[in-house]
PDB file of C-alpha atoms in Angstrom:
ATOM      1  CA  UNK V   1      -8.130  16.708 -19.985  1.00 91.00           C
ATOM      2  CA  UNK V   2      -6.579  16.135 -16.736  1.00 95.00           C
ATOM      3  CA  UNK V   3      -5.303  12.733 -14.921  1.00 95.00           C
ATOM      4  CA  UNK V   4      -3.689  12.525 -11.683  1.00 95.00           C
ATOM      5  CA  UNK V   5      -2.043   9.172 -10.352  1.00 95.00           C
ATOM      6  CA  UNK V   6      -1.978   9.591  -6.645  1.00 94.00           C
ATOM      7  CA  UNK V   7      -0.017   6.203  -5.485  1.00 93.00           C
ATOM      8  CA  UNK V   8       3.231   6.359  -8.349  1.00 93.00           C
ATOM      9  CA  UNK V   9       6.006   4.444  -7.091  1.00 92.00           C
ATOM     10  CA  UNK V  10       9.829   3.788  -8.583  1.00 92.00           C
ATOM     11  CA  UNK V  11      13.134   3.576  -7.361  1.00 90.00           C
ATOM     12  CA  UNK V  12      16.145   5.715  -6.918  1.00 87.00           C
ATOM     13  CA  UNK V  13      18.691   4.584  -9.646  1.00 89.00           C
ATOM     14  CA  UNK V  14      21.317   5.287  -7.080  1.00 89.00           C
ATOM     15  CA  UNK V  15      20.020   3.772  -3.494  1.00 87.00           C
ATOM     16  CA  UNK V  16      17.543   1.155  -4.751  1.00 88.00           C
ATOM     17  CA  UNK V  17      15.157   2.916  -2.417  1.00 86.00           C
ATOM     18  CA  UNK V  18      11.845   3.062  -3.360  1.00 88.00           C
ATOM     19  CA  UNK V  19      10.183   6.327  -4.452  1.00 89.00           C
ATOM     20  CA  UNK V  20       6.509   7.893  -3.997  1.00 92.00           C
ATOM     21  CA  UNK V  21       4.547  10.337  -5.468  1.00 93.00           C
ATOM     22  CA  UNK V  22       2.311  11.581  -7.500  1.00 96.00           C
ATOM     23  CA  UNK V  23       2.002  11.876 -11.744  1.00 96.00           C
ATOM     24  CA  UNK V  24       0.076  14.612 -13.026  1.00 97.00           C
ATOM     25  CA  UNK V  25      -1.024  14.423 -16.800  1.00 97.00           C
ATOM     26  CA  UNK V  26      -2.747  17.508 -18.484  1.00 97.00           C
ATOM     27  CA  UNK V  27      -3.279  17.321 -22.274  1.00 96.00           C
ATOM     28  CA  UNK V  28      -4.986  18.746 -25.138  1.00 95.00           C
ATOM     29  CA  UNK V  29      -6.286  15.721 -27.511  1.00 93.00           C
ATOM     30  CA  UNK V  30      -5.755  15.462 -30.646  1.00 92.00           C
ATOM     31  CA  UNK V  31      -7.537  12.402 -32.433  1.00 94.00           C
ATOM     32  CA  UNK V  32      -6.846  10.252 -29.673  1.00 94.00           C
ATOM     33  CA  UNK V  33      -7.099  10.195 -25.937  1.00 92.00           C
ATOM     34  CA  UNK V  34      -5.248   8.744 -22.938  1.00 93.00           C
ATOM     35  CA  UNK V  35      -7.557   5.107 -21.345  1.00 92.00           C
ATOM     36  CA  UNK V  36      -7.127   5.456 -17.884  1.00 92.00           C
ATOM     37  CA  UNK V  37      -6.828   2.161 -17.287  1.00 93.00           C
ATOM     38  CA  UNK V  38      -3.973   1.283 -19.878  1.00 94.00           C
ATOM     39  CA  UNK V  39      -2.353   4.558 -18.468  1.00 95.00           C
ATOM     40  CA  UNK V  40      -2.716   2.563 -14.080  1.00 94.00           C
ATOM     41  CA  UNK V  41      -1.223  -0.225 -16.518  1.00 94.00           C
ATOM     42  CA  UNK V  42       1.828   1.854 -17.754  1.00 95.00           C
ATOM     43  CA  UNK V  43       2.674   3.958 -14.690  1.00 95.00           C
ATOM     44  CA  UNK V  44       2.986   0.789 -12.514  1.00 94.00           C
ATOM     45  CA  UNK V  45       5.380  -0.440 -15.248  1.00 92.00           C
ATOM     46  CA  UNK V  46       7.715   1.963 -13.455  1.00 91.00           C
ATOM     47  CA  UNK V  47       7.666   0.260  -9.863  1.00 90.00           C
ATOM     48  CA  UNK V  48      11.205  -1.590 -10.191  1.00 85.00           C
ATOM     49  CA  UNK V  49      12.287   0.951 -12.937  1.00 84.00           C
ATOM     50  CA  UNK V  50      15.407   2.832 -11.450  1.00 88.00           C
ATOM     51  CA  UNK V  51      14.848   6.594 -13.018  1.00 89.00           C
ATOM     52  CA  UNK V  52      15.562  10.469 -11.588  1.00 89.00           C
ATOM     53  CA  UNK V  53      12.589  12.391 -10.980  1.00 86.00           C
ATOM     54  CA  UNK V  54      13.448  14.891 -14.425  1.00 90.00           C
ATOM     55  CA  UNK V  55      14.134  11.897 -16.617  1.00 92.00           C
ATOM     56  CA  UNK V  56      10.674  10.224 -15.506  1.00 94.00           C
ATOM     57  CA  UNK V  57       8.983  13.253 -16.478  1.00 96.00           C
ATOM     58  CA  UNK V  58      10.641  13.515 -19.739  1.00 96.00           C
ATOM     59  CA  UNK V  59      10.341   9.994 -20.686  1.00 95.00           C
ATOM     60  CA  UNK V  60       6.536   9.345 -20.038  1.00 96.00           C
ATOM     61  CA  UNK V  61       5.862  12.693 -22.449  1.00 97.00           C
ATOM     62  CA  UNK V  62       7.494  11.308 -24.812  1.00 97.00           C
ATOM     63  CA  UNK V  63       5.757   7.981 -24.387  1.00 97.00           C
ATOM     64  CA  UNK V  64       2.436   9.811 -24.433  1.00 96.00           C
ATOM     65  CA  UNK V  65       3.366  11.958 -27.302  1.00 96.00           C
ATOM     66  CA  UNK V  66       4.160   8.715 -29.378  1.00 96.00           C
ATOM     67  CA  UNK V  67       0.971   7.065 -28.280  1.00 95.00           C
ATOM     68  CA  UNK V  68      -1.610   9.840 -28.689  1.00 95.00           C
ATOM     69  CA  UNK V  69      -0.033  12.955 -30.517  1.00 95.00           C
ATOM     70  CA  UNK V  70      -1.911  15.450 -28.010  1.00 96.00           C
ATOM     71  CA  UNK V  71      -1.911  19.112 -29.370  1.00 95.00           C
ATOM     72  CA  UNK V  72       0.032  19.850 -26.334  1.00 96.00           C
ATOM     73  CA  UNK V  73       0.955  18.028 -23.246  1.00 96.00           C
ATOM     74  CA  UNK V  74       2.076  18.675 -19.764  1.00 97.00           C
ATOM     75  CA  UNK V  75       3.688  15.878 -17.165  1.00 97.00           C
ATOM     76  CA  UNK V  76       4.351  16.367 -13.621  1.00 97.00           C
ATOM     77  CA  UNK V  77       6.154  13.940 -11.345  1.00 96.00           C
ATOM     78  CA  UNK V  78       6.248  14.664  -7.956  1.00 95.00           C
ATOM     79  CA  UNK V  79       8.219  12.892  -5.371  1.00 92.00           C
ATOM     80  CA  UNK V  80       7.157  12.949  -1.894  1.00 91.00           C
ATOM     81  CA  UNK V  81      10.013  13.867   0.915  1.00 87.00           C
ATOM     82  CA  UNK V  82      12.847  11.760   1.232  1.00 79.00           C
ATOM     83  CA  UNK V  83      15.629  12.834   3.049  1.00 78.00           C
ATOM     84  CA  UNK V  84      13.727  15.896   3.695  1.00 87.00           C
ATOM     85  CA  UNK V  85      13.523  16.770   0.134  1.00 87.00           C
ATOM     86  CA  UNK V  86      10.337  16.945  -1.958  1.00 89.00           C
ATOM     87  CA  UNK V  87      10.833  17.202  -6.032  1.00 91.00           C
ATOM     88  CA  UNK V  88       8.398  18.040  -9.011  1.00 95.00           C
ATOM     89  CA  UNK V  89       9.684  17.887 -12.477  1.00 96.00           C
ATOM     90  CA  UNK V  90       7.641  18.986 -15.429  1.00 97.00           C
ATOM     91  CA  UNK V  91       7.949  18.245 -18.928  1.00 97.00           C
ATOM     92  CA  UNK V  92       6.017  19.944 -21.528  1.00 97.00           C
ATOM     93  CA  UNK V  93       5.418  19.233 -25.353  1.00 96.00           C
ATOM     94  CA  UNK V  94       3.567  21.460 -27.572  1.00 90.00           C
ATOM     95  CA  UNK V  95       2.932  24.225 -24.964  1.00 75.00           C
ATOM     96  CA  UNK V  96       4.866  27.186 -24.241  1.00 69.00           C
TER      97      UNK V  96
END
C-alpha cells in the first residue's frame, strides 16, 4: 500500500520558516490499515510543529507503527528547495 501527501507543510525549528514538501508512506498491513483521511488529519497536525526533516521522518513511523503495526513500513519526507537545498529523509521499520 502506498500514500503520497503532495501539499505537507511544517516549520524549521530554527528560522520559524515554513517548510514544503511531500510525505511518502509505503507499508505492508498487518491487521490494520492506514484511513486516508485520519492520515490528511494527522499530517496537517504538523503545520506549526517546528521539526528537522530526519526527525519528521522518524517520528511519523513510529506514530504509524503504534497505530497500525504494519509488517514493515517505509516514510519519506521530502522538503522542497530552500536555500537551494532539497532534503529526503527515510525511515524504515520492519524492512531491511
Amino acid at each position: 500500500m502506498t500514500l503520497t501527501a503532495t501539499e505537507f507543510t511544517s516549520v524549521c525549528p530554527r528560522t520559524g520558516q515554513p517548510d514544503f514538501g511531500s510525505v511518502s508512506i509505503v507499508y505492508k498491513p498487518g491487521e490494520r490499515c492506514l484511513e486516508s483521511k485520519a492520515l490528511k488529519f494527522y499530517l496537517w497536525s504538523y503545520r506549526d510543529e517546528g521539526a528537522f526533516c530526519e526527525s519528521l521522518a522518524a517520528r511519523i513511523a513510529d506514530d504509524i507503527v503504534y497505530a497500525i503495526q504494519p509488517k514493515a513500513l517505509r516514510v519519506q519526507v521530502s522538503q522542497n528547495a530552500r536555500g537551494g537545498i532539497a532534503l529526503l529523509a527515510e525511515a524504515r521499520r520492519g524492512w531491511p
